[in-house]
mmCIF file of C-alpha atoms (C1' of nucleotides) in Angstrom:
data_model
loop_
_atom_site.group_PDB
_atom_site.id
_atom_site.type_symbol
_atom_site.label_atom_id
_atom_site.label_comp_id
_atom_site.label_asym_id
_atom_site.label_seq_id
_atom_site.Cartn_x
_atom_site.Cartn_y
_atom_site.Cartn_z
ATOM 1 C CA UNK A 253 -3.407 -10.770 60.906
ATOM 2 C CA UNK A 254 -4.324 -11.235 57.293
ATOM 3 C CA UNK A 255 -1.566 -12.580 55.100
ATOM 4 C CA UNK A 256 -0.070 -10.275 52.546
ATOM 5 C CA UNK A 257 -0.399 -11.433 48.968
ATOM 6 C CA UNK A 258 2.857 -13.057 47.882
ATOM 7 C CA UNK A 259 3.062 -10.920 44.748
ATOM 8 C CA UNK A 260 1.700 -7.428 44.246
ATOM 9 C CA UNK A 261 -1.154 -7.168 41.716
ATOM 10 C CA UNK A 262 0.071 -6.637 38.164
ATOM 11 C CA UNK A 263 -1.464 -5.034 35.137
ATOM 12 C CA UNK A 264 0.686 -6.489 32.353
ATOM 13 C CA UNK A 265 2.636 -9.694 31.777
ATOM 14 C CA UNK A 266 5.341 -10.811 34.256
ATOM 15 C CA UNK A 267 8.754 -9.189 34.043
ATOM 16 C CA UNK A 268 10.433 -12.071 32.226
ATOM 17 C CA UNK A 269 7.820 -12.005 29.476
ATOM 18 C CA UNK A 270 8.166 -8.246 29.206
ATOM 19 C CA UNK A 271 11.896 -8.682 28.664
ATOM 20 C CA UNK A 272 11.464 -11.447 26.099
ATOM 21 C CA UNK A 273 8.865 -9.402 24.241
ATOM 22 C CA UNK A 274 11.028 -6.301 24.253
ATOM 23 C CA UNK A 275 13.994 -8.307 23.020
ATOM 24 C CA UNK A 276 12.028 -9.799 20.146
ATOM 25 C CA UNK A 277 10.547 -6.439 19.214
ATOM 26 C CA UNK A 278 13.739 -4.393 19.465
ATOM 27 C CA UNK A 279 15.742 -7.073 17.685
ATOM 28 C CA UNK A 280 13.209 -7.232 14.888
ATOM 29 C CA UNK A 281 13.051 -3.454 14.561
ATOM 30 C CA UNK A 282 16.839 -3.268 14.455
ATOM 31 C CA UNK A 283 17.010 -5.925 11.733
ATOM 32 C CA UNK A 284 14.343 -4.120 9.702
ATOM 33 C CA UNK A 285 16.002 -0.719 10.072
ATOM 34 C CA UNK A 286 19.336 -2.166 9.035
ATOM 35 C CA UNK A 287 17.748 -3.797 5.995
ATOM 36 C CA UNK A 288 16.297 -0.429 5.007
ATOM 37 C CA UNK A 289 19.710 1.248 5.253
ATOM 38 C CA UNK A 290 21.310 -1.578 3.297
ATOM 39 C CA UNK A 291 18.786 -1.527 0.445
ATOM 40 C CA UNK A 292 20.119 1.589 -1.333
ATOM 41 C CA UNK A 293 23.543 -0.081 -1.429
ATOM 42 C CA UNK A 294 22.038 -2.955 -3.398
ATOM 43 C CA UNK A 295 22.486 -5.351 -0.485
ATOM 44 C CA UNK A 296 20.085 -7.439 1.513
ATOM 45 C CA UNK A 297 20.932 -8.513 5.066
ATOM 46 C CA UNK A 298 21.705 -12.074 4.025
ATOM 47 C CA UNK A 299 24.060 -10.886 1.305
ATOM 48 C CA UNK A 300 25.815 -8.540 3.706
ATOM 49 C CA UNK A 301 26.075 -11.417 6.167
ATOM 50 C CA UNK A 302 27.751 -13.638 3.606
ATOM 51 C CA UNK A 303 30.245 -10.953 2.623
ATOM 52 C CA UNK A 304 30.988 -10.195 6.243
ATOM 53 C CA UNK A 305 31.603 -13.853 7.054
ATOM 54 C CA UNK A 306 33.823 -14.229 3.998
ATOM 55 C CA UNK A 307 35.906 -11.235 5.109
ATOM 56 C CA UNK A 308 36.178 -12.380 8.721
ATOM 57 C CA UNK A 309 36.950 -16.012 7.900
ATOM 58 C CA UNK A 310 39.305 -15.199 5.051
ATOM 59 C CA UNK A 311 38.496 -17.618 2.254
ATOM 60 C CA UNK A 312 35.959 -20.019 3.756
ATOM 61 C CA UNK A 313 34.248 -22.845 1.875
ATOM 62 C CA UNK A 314 30.512 -22.576 1.268
ATOM 63 C CA UNK A 315 29.885 -25.126 3.973
ATOM 64 C CA UNK A 316 31.868 -23.037 6.436
ATOM 65 C CA UNK A 317 29.881 -19.940 5.535
ATOM 66 C CA UNK A 318 26.674 -21.837 6.179
ATOM 67 C CA UNK A 319 27.950 -23.085 9.516
ATOM 68 C CA UNK A 320 28.957 -19.563 10.555
ATOM 69 C CA UNK A 321 25.542 -18.215 9.612
ATOM 70 C CA UNK A 322 23.567 -21.108 11.025
ATOM 71 C CA UNK A 323 21.868 -22.012 7.743
ATOM 72 C CA UNK A 324 22.051 -24.927 5.359
ATOM 73 C CA UNK A 325 24.664 -24.420 2.592
ATOM 74 C CA UNK A 326 21.997 -25.154 -0.036
ATOM 75 C CA UNK A 327 20.367 -21.905 0.986
ATOM 76 C CA UNK A 328 23.516 -20.004 0.068
ATOM 77 C CA UNK A 329 23.841 -20.973 -3.595
ATOM 78 C CA UNK A 330 21.480 -18.368 -5.024
ATOM 79 C CA UNK A 331 22.938 -15.648 -2.806
ATOM 80 C CA UNK A 332 26.534 -16.433 -3.764
ATOM 81 C CA UNK A 333 25.529 -16.744 -7.423
ATOM 82 C CA UNK A 334 24.065 -13.267 -7.269
ATOM 83 C CA UNK A 335 27.043 -11.704 -5.486
ATOM 84 C CA UNK A 336 29.393 -13.376 -7.921
ATOM 85 C CA UNK A 337 27.425 -12.086 -10.926
ATOM 86 C CA UNK A 338 27.736 -8.590 -9.566
ATOM 87 C CA UNK A 339 31.484 -9.025 -9.190
ATOM 88 C CA UNK A 340 31.645 -8.723 -5.413
ATOM 89 C CA UNK A 341 32.969 -12.184 -4.670
ATOM 90 C CA UNK A 342 34.477 -15.179 -6.408
ATOM 91 C CA UNK A 343 34.365 -18.933 -6.078
ATOM 92 C CA UNK A 344 37.689 -20.669 -6.523
ATOM 93 C CA UNK A 345 37.977 -24.442 -6.676
ATOM 94 C CA UNK A 346 40.229 -25.586 -3.840
ATOM 95 C CA UNK A 347 43.222 -27.344 -5.535
ATOM 96 C CA UNK A 348 43.848 -29.449 -2.428
ATOM 97 C CA UNK A 349 40.257 -30.765 -2.364
ATOM 98 C CA UNK A 350 38.469 -30.211 -5.613
ATOM 99 C CA UNK A 351 35.038 -30.664 -4.055
ATOM 100 C CA UNK A 352 35.375 -27.434 -2.107
ATOM 101 C CA UNK A 353 34.690 -23.909 -3.339
ATOM 102 C CA UNK A 354 36.770 -21.310 -1.571
ATOM 103 C CA UNK A 355 34.949 -17.986 -1.541
ATOM 104 C CA UNK A 356 36.786 -14.662 -1.538
ATOM 105 C CA UNK A 357 35.865 -10.985 -1.857
ATOM 106 C CA UNK A 358 36.922 -9.047 -4.930
ATOM 107 C CA UNK A 359 38.240 -5.498 -4.618
ATOM 108 C CA UNK A 360 34.802 -4.161 -5.489
ATOM 109 C CA UNK A 361 33.317 -6.519 -2.913
ATOM 110 C CA UNK A 362 35.674 -5.269 -0.234
ATOM 111 C CA UNK A 363 34.636 -1.690 -0.973
ATOM 112 C CA UNK A 364 30.957 -2.634 -0.931
ATOM 113 C CA UNK A 365 31.373 -4.431 2.374
ATOM 114 C CA UNK A 366 32.950 -1.300 3.836
ATOM 115 C CA UNK A 367 29.874 0.670 2.760
ATOM 116 C CA UNK A 368 27.657 -1.893 4.442
ATOM 117 C CA UNK A 369 29.657 -1.756 7.630
ATOM 118 C CA UNK A 370 29.462 2.025 7.683
ATOM 119 C CA UNK A 371 25.684 1.716 7.377
ATOM 120 C CA UNK A 372 25.679 -0.762 10.249
ATOM 121 C CA UNK A 373 27.593 1.698 12.415
ATOM 122 C CA UNK A 374 25.318 4.606 11.560
ATOM 123 C CA UNK A 375 22.264 2.551 12.439
ATOM 124 C CA UNK A 376 23.833 1.211 15.625
ATOM 125 C CA UNK A 377 24.630 4.729 16.799
ATOM 126 C CA UNK A 378 21.054 5.750 16.136
ATOM 127 C CA UNK A 379 19.769 2.717 18.030
ATOM 128 C CA UNK A 380 21.648 3.387 21.242
ATOM 129 C CA UNK A 381 21.500 7.173 21.065
ATOM 130 C CA UNK A 382 19.153 7.324 24.090
ATOM 131 C CA UNK A 383 21.733 5.589 26.321
ATOM 132 C CA UNK A 384 24.619 7.055 28.291
ATOM 133 C CA UNK A 385 28.118 5.584 27.987
ATOM 134 C CA UNK A 386 27.584 3.753 31.254
ATOM 135 C CA UNK A 387 24.241 2.362 30.152
ATOM 136 C CA UNK A 388 25.727 1.177 26.862
ATOM 137 C CA UNK A 389 28.345 -0.834 28.642
ATOM 138 C CA UNK A 390 25.702 -2.271 30.949
ATOM 139 C CA UNK A 391 23.431 -3.249 28.050
ATOM 140 C CA UNK A 392 26.260 -4.869 26.151
ATOM 141 C CA UNK A 393 27.285 -6.914 29.184
ATOM 142 C CA UNK A 394 23.740 -7.999 29.969
ATOM 143 C CA UNK A 395 23.115 -9.070 26.371
ATOM 144 C CA UNK A 396 26.420 -10.922 26.242
ATOM 145 C CA UNK A 397 25.367 -12.780 29.373
ATOM 146 C CA UNK A 398 22.240 -14.212 27.803
ATOM 147 C CA UNK A 399 23.616 -14.632 24.282
ATOM 148 C CA UNK B 229 55.313 15.073 25.044
ATOM 149 C CA UNK B 230 53.869 12.700 22.460
ATOM 150 C CA UNK B 231 50.097 12.773 22.149
ATOM 151 C CA UNK B 232 48.189 9.793 23.375
ATOM 152 C CA UNK B 233 46.056 8.039 20.769
ATOM 153 C CA UNK B 234 42.488 9.324 21.079
ATOM 154 C CA UNK B 235 41.017 5.828 21.114
ATOM 155 C CA UNK B 236 42.661 2.667 22.351
ATOM 156 C CA UNK B 237 43.285 0.028 19.671
ATOM 157 C CA UNK B 238 40.372 -2.364 19.248
ATOM 158 C CA UNK B 239 40.129 -5.935 18.088
ATOM 159 C CA UNK B 240 36.456 -6.213 17.170
ATOM 160 C CA UNK B 241 33.760 -3.829 15.953
ATOM 161 C CA UNK B 242 32.924 -0.665 17.954
ATOM 162 C CA UNK B 243 30.706 -0.978 20.997
ATOM 163 C CA UNK B 244 27.543 0.307 19.338
ATOM 164 C CA UNK B 245 27.844 -2.279 16.576
ATOM 165 C CA UNK B 246 28.455 -4.996 19.156
ATOM 166 C CA UNK B 247 25.242 -4.023 20.897
ATOM 167 C CA UNK B 248 23.226 -3.902 17.672
ATOM 168 C CA UNK B 249 24.596 -7.286 16.624
ATOM 169 C CA UNK B 250 23.858 -8.840 20.000
ATOM 170 C CA UNK B 251 20.339 -7.429 19.945
ATOM 171 C CA UNK B 252 19.644 -8.830 16.493
ATOM 172 C CA UNK B 253 21.100 -12.217 17.394
ATOM 173 C CA UNK B 254 19.462 -12.582 20.800
ATOM 174 C CA UNK B 255 16.150 -11.324 19.473
ATOM 175 C CA UNK B 256 16.279 -13.783 16.599
ATOM 176 C CA UNK B 257 17.244 -16.671 18.843
ATOM 177 C CA UNK B 258 14.414 -15.805 21.211
ATOM 178 C CA UNK B 259 11.892 -15.721 18.376
ATOM 179 C CA UNK B 260 13.135 -19.066 17.063
ATOM 180 C CA UNK B 261 13.078 -20.715 20.482
ATOM 181 C CA UNK B 262 9.561 -19.480 21.100
ATOM 182 C CA UNK B 263 8.449 -20.799 17.711
ATOM 183 C CA UNK B 264 9.865 -24.205 18.638
ATOM 184 C CA UNK B 265 7.939 -24.237 21.927
ATOM 185 C CA UNK B 266 4.782 -23.115 20.166
ATOM 186 C CA UNK B 267 4.926 -25.757 17.417
ATOM 187 C CA UNK B 268 3.729 -28.731 19.529
ATOM 188 C CA UNK B 269 0.653 -26.658 20.450
ATOM 189 C CA UNK B 270 -0.222 -26.400 16.764
ATOM 190 C CA UNK B 271 0.550 -22.683 16.731
ATOM 191 C CA UNK B 272 2.987 -20.576 14.774
ATOM 192 C CA UNK B 273 4.205 -17.228 16.108
ATOM 193 C CA UNK B 274 2.013 -15.232 13.760
ATOM 194 C CA UNK B 275 -1.070 -17.213 14.790
ATOM 195 C CA UNK B 276 -0.256 -16.749 18.462
ATOM 196 C CA UNK B 277 0.243 -13.048 17.775
ATOM 197 C CA UNK B 278 -3.185 -12.721 16.205
ATOM 198 C CA UNK B 279 -4.889 -14.535 19.069
ATOM 199 C CA UNK B 280 -3.035 -12.446 21.605
ATOM 200 C CA UNK B 281 -4.021 -9.195 19.900
ATOM 201 C CA UNK B 282 -7.630 -10.335 19.656
ATOM 202 C CA UNK B 283 -7.670 -11.081 23.379
ATOM 203 C CA UNK B 284 -6.004 -7.818 24.375
ATOM 204 C CA UNK B 285 -8.084 -5.623 22.070
ATOM 205 C CA UNK B 286 -11.356 -7.401 22.797
ATOM 206 C CA UNK B 287 -13.118 -7.811 19.464
ATOM 207 C CA UNK B 288 -10.991 -5.858 16.996
ATOM 208 C CA UNK B 289 -11.642 -5.655 13.263
ATOM 209 C CA UNK B 290 -9.164 -7.298 10.910
ATOM 210 C CA UNK B 291 -7.763 -3.920 10.000
ATOM 211 C CA UNK B 292 -7.165 -3.147 13.661
ATOM 212 C CA UNK B 293 -5.366 -6.461 14.137
ATOM 213 C CA UNK B 294 -3.103 -5.631 11.222
ATOM 214 C CA UNK B 295 -2.382 -2.191 12.607
ATOM 215 C CA UNK B 296 -1.520 -3.638 16.010
ATOM 216 C CA UNK B 297 0.831 -6.174 14.427
ATOM 217 C CA UNK B 298 2.326 -3.779 11.920
ATOM 218 C CA UNK B 299 1.360 -5.807 8.868
ATOM 219 C CA UNK B 300 -1.050 -5.346 5.979
ATOM 220 C CA UNK B 301 -4.510 -6.821 6.695
ATOM 221 C CA UNK B 302 -4.318 -8.836 3.462
ATOM 222 C CA UNK B 303 -1.574 -10.845 5.114
ATOM 223 C CA UNK B 304 -3.963 -11.871 7.872
ATOM 224 C CA UNK B 305 -6.685 -13.544 5.820
ATOM 225 C CA UNK B 306 -5.086 -16.971 5.511
ATOM 226 C CA UNK B 307 -4.065 -16.956 9.182
ATOM 227 C CA UNK B 308 -7.543 -16.027 10.401
ATOM 228 C CA UNK B 309 -9.113 -18.531 7.982
ATOM 229 C CA UNK B 310 -6.959 -21.244 9.491
ATOM 230 C CA UNK B 311 -7.656 -20.294 13.104
ATOM 231 C CA UNK B 312 -11.358 -20.078 12.341
ATOM 232 C CA UNK B 313 -11.369 -23.530 10.699
ATOM 233 C CA UNK B 314 -9.806 -24.969 13.819
ATOM 234 C CA UNK B 315 -12.458 -23.346 15.946
ATOM 235 C CA UNK B 316 -10.216 -20.996 17.895
ATOM 236 C CA UNK B 317 -11.702 -17.753 16.713
ATOM 237 C CA UNK B 318 -14.716 -16.409 14.868
ATOM 238 C CA UNK B 319 -15.478 -13.621 12.440
ATOM 239 C CA UNK B 320 -18.721 -11.760 13.099
ATOM 240 C CA UNK B 321 -20.087 -9.190 10.688
ATOM 241 C CA UNK B 322 -20.376 -5.869 12.504
ATOM 242 C CA UNK B 323 -24.112 -4.979 12.373
ATOM 243 C CA UNK B 324 -23.318 -1.256 12.656
ATOM 244 C CA UNK B 325 -20.980 -1.349 9.628
ATOM 245 C CA UNK B 326 -21.446 -4.441 7.549
ATOM 246 C CA UNK B 327 -18.065 -4.068 5.880
ATOM 247 C CA UNK B 328 -16.210 -4.841 9.095
ATOM 248 C CA UNK B 329 -15.444 -8.259 10.527
ATOM 249 C CA UNK B 330 -15.199 -8.277 14.276
ATOM 250 C CA UNK B 331 -12.897 -11.068 15.420
ATOM 251 C CA UNK B 332 -13.334 -12.862 18.740
ATOM 252 C CA UNK B 333 -11.813 -15.862 20.484
ATOM 253 C CA UNK B 334 -13.929 -18.958 21.086
ATOM 254 C CA UNK B 335 -13.735 -20.844 24.357
ATOM 255 C CA UNK B 336 -11.327 -23.317 22.807
ATOM 256 C CA UNK B 337 -9.296 -20.407 21.464
ATOM 257 C CA UNK B 338 -9.084 -18.832 24.882
ATOM 258 C CA UNK B 339 -7.785 -22.097 26.303
ATOM 259 C CA UNK B 340 -5.287 -22.461 23.456
ATOM 260 C CA UNK B 341 -4.069 -18.920 23.972
ATOM 261 C CA UNK B 342 -3.487 -19.678 27.649
ATOM 262 C CA UNK B 343 -1.304 -22.630 26.612
ATOM 263 C CA UNK B 344 0.661 -20.361 24.308
ATOM 264 C CA UNK B 345 1.139 -17.776 27.008
ATOM 265 C CA UNK B 346 2.369 -20.430 29.415
ATOM 266 C CA UNK B 347 4.912 -21.475 26.792
ATOM 267 C CA UNK B 348 5.985 -17.856 26.410
ATOM 268 C CA UNK B 349 6.553 -17.596 30.152
ATOM 269 C CA UNK B 350 8.538 -20.832 30.298
ATOM 270 C CA UNK B 351 10.777 -19.681 27.471
ATOM 271 C CA UNK B 352 11.184 -16.201 28.941
ATOM 272 C CA UNK B 353 12.280 -17.657 32.263
ATOM 273 C CA UNK B 354 14.811 -19.809 30.474
ATOM 274 C CA UNK B 355 16.089 -16.815 28.529
ATOM 275 C CA UNK B 356 16.837 -14.634 31.514
ATOM 276 C CA UNK B 357 17.903 -17.422 33.853
ATOM 277 C CA UNK B 358 21.538 -16.205 33.839
ATOM 278 C CA UNK B 359 20.498 -12.805 35.260
ATOM 279 C CA UNK B 360 19.951 -11.720 38.864
ATOM 280 C CA UNK B 361 16.769 -9.903 39.878
ATOM 281 C CA UNK B 362 18.634 -6.624 39.780
ATOM 282 C CA UNK B 363 20.069 -7.328 36.340
ATOM 283 C CA UNK B 364 16.631 -8.247 35.028
ATOM 284 C CA UNK B 365 15.211 -4.935 36.078
ATOM 285 C CA UNK B 366 18.183 -3.139 34.532
ATOM 286 C CA UNK B 367 17.814 -5.008 31.226
ATOM 287 C CA UNK B 368 14.114 -4.335 31.048
ATOM 288 C CA UNK B 369 14.629 -0.626 31.661
ATOM 289 C CA UNK B 370 17.447 -0.350 29.124
ATOM 290 C CA UNK B 371 15.405 -2.141 26.468
ATOM 291 C CA UNK B 372 12.352 -0.010 27.201
ATOM 292 C CA UNK B 373 14.531 3.069 26.719
ATOM 293 C CA UNK B 374 15.501 2.143 23.160
ATOM 294 C CA UNK B 375 12.205 0.502 22.163
ATOM 295 C "C1'" DT C 214 31.199 -44.783 1.600
ATOM 296 C "C1'" DA C 215 31.296 -39.966 2.905
ATOM 297 C "C1'" DT C 216 31.495 -35.166 1.768
ATOM 298 C "C1'" DT C 217 30.841 -30.672 -1.131
ATOM 299 C "C1'" DG C 218 28.284 -28.268 -3.837
ATOM 300 C "C1'" DT C 219 24.154 -28.177 -6.448
ATOM 301 C "C1'" DT C 220 19.237 -28.636 -8.001
ATOM 302 C "C1'" DA C 221 14.447 -29.152 -7.153
ATOM 303 C "C1'" DT C 222 10.456 -28.785 -4.325
ATOM 304 C "C1'" DA C 223 7.530 -27.009 -0.870
ATOM 305 C "C1'" DC C 224 6.029 -23.908 2.641
ATOM 306 C "C1'" DT C 225 5.833 -19.479 5.245
ATOM 307 C "C1'" DC C 226 5.991 -14.628 5.389
ATOM 308 C "C1'" DT C 227 5.810 -10.204 3.131
ATOM 309 C "C1'" DA C 228 4.332 -6.697 -0.305
ATOM 310 C "C1'" DT C 229 1.450 -5.099 -3.920
ATOM 311 C "C1'" DA C 230 -2.371 -4.389 -6.838
ATOM 312 C "C1'" DA C 231 -6.968 -5.356 -8.172
ATOM 313 C "C1'" DC C 232 -11.574 -6.808 -7.032
ATOM 314 C "C1'" DT C 233 -16.348 -6.873 -4.007
ATOM 315 C "C1'" DA C 234 -19.515 -5.195 -0.956
ATOM 316 C "C1'" DT C 235 -20.691 -1.946 1.699
ATOM 317 C "C1'" DA C 236 -20.707 2.966 3.246
ATOM 318 C "C1'" DT D 120 -15.747 8.216 -3.611
ATOM 319 C "C1'" DA D 121 -13.816 5.915 0.120
ATOM 320 C "C1'" DT D 122 -13.222 1.941 3.193
ATOM 321 C "C1'" DA D 123 -12.980 -3.280 4.883
ATOM 322 C "C1'" DG D 124 -12.166 -7.381 3.474
ATOM 323 C "C1'" DT D 125 -10.614 -10.514 -0.067
ATOM 324 C "C1'" DT D 126 -7.992 -12.620 -3.921
ATOM 325 C "C1'" DA D 127 -4.049 -13.211 -6.782
ATOM 326 C "C1'" DT D 128 0.643 -12.751 -7.666
ATOM 327 C "C1'" DA D 129 5.462 -12.368 -6.942
ATOM 328 C "C1'" DG D 130 9.706 -12.374 -4.154
ATOM 329 C "C1'" DA D 131 12.696 -13.738 -0.277
ATOM 330 C "C1'" DG D 132 13.921 -17.032 3.335
ATOM 331 C "C1'" DT D 133 14.064 -21.581 5.057
ATOM 332 C "C1'" DA D 134 13.974 -26.761 5.086
ATOM 333 C "C1'" DT D 135 14.372 -31.129 2.893
ATOM 334 C "C1'" DA D 136 15.616 -34.693 -0.250
ATOM 335 C "C1'" DA D 137 18.127 -36.240 -4.102
ATOM 336 C "C1'" DC D 138 22.028 -35.918 -7.354
ATOM 337 C "C1'" DA D 139 27.015 -35.304 -9.413
ATOM 338 C "C1'" DA D 140 31.761 -34.842 -8.657
ATOM 339 C "C1'" DT D 141 35.342 -35.811 -5.750
ATOM 340 C "C1'" DA D 142 37.567 -37.813 -1.838
#
DNA sequence: TATTGTTATACTCTATAACTATA
DNA sequence: TATAGTTATAGAGTATAACAATA
């Protein structure tokens, strides 16, 4: 008897590459769509990210914001400058360690962040609209597993 | 009887936002990890993308490459210049329409592309290592549904 | 000495408009 | 006049090194 081929003939790339490609593409499309929704609010994704981290961490230093976002703190200066000029957040010198700047949202910043989060939810709903409740749970769990 | 609350109290963001966030994060991490694997081959993701499109399309014009990658052709010039200088691809004036440049891989480019694809497969295997065969199929199908 | 924030520099990617050569 | 490629320019993001103030 002739041996069967160990793998059936394939037209495209192997399954793992398909998954990686889909992940990169869908992730990129999601980031771009979110940026588009954010733009009319006067926010870019990085700015929204900073405000979100500030809200979640509750008065972090600039170094802590950088650590949370996975970027060097030097790359945050211009962004924080801009958000501060627009009155959405404030730097306050930490009295206990005068090298540190504690960053906090203003009232206007808190309202703006809420707008951004609403945009994020609208876009997220749009993104997963094709999935059933069961499929959503499955996707979330699978993504969490490889995150 | 007292009414039950319509939704149970939640600690984090709603499920759809969790999924969107995970997708953006995992997609970004995947892109970054792939870029890191590509770097020692002397390739950046955009360069690999161009070579891959050229191989799949078989002699596309620069405009067609841009369309396939979703970017303006003017953003391809420097990349193609660089790949051409390193001898991995060639521009050939289309004799039928002398405005068009038909782009093709050289032999060295074909070999380099194969190296890049091998790197992509290694990284993809690493990415989905935590998943069973069944879970992989499920993830691929879910991603394809929202792509 | 070490750390925090800051400045300066350089490089990549993206977007846009204007130019050229061909059609 | 329309299209393919090119050039130039500007903006955002990222990475790195060096500096001042503070610890």
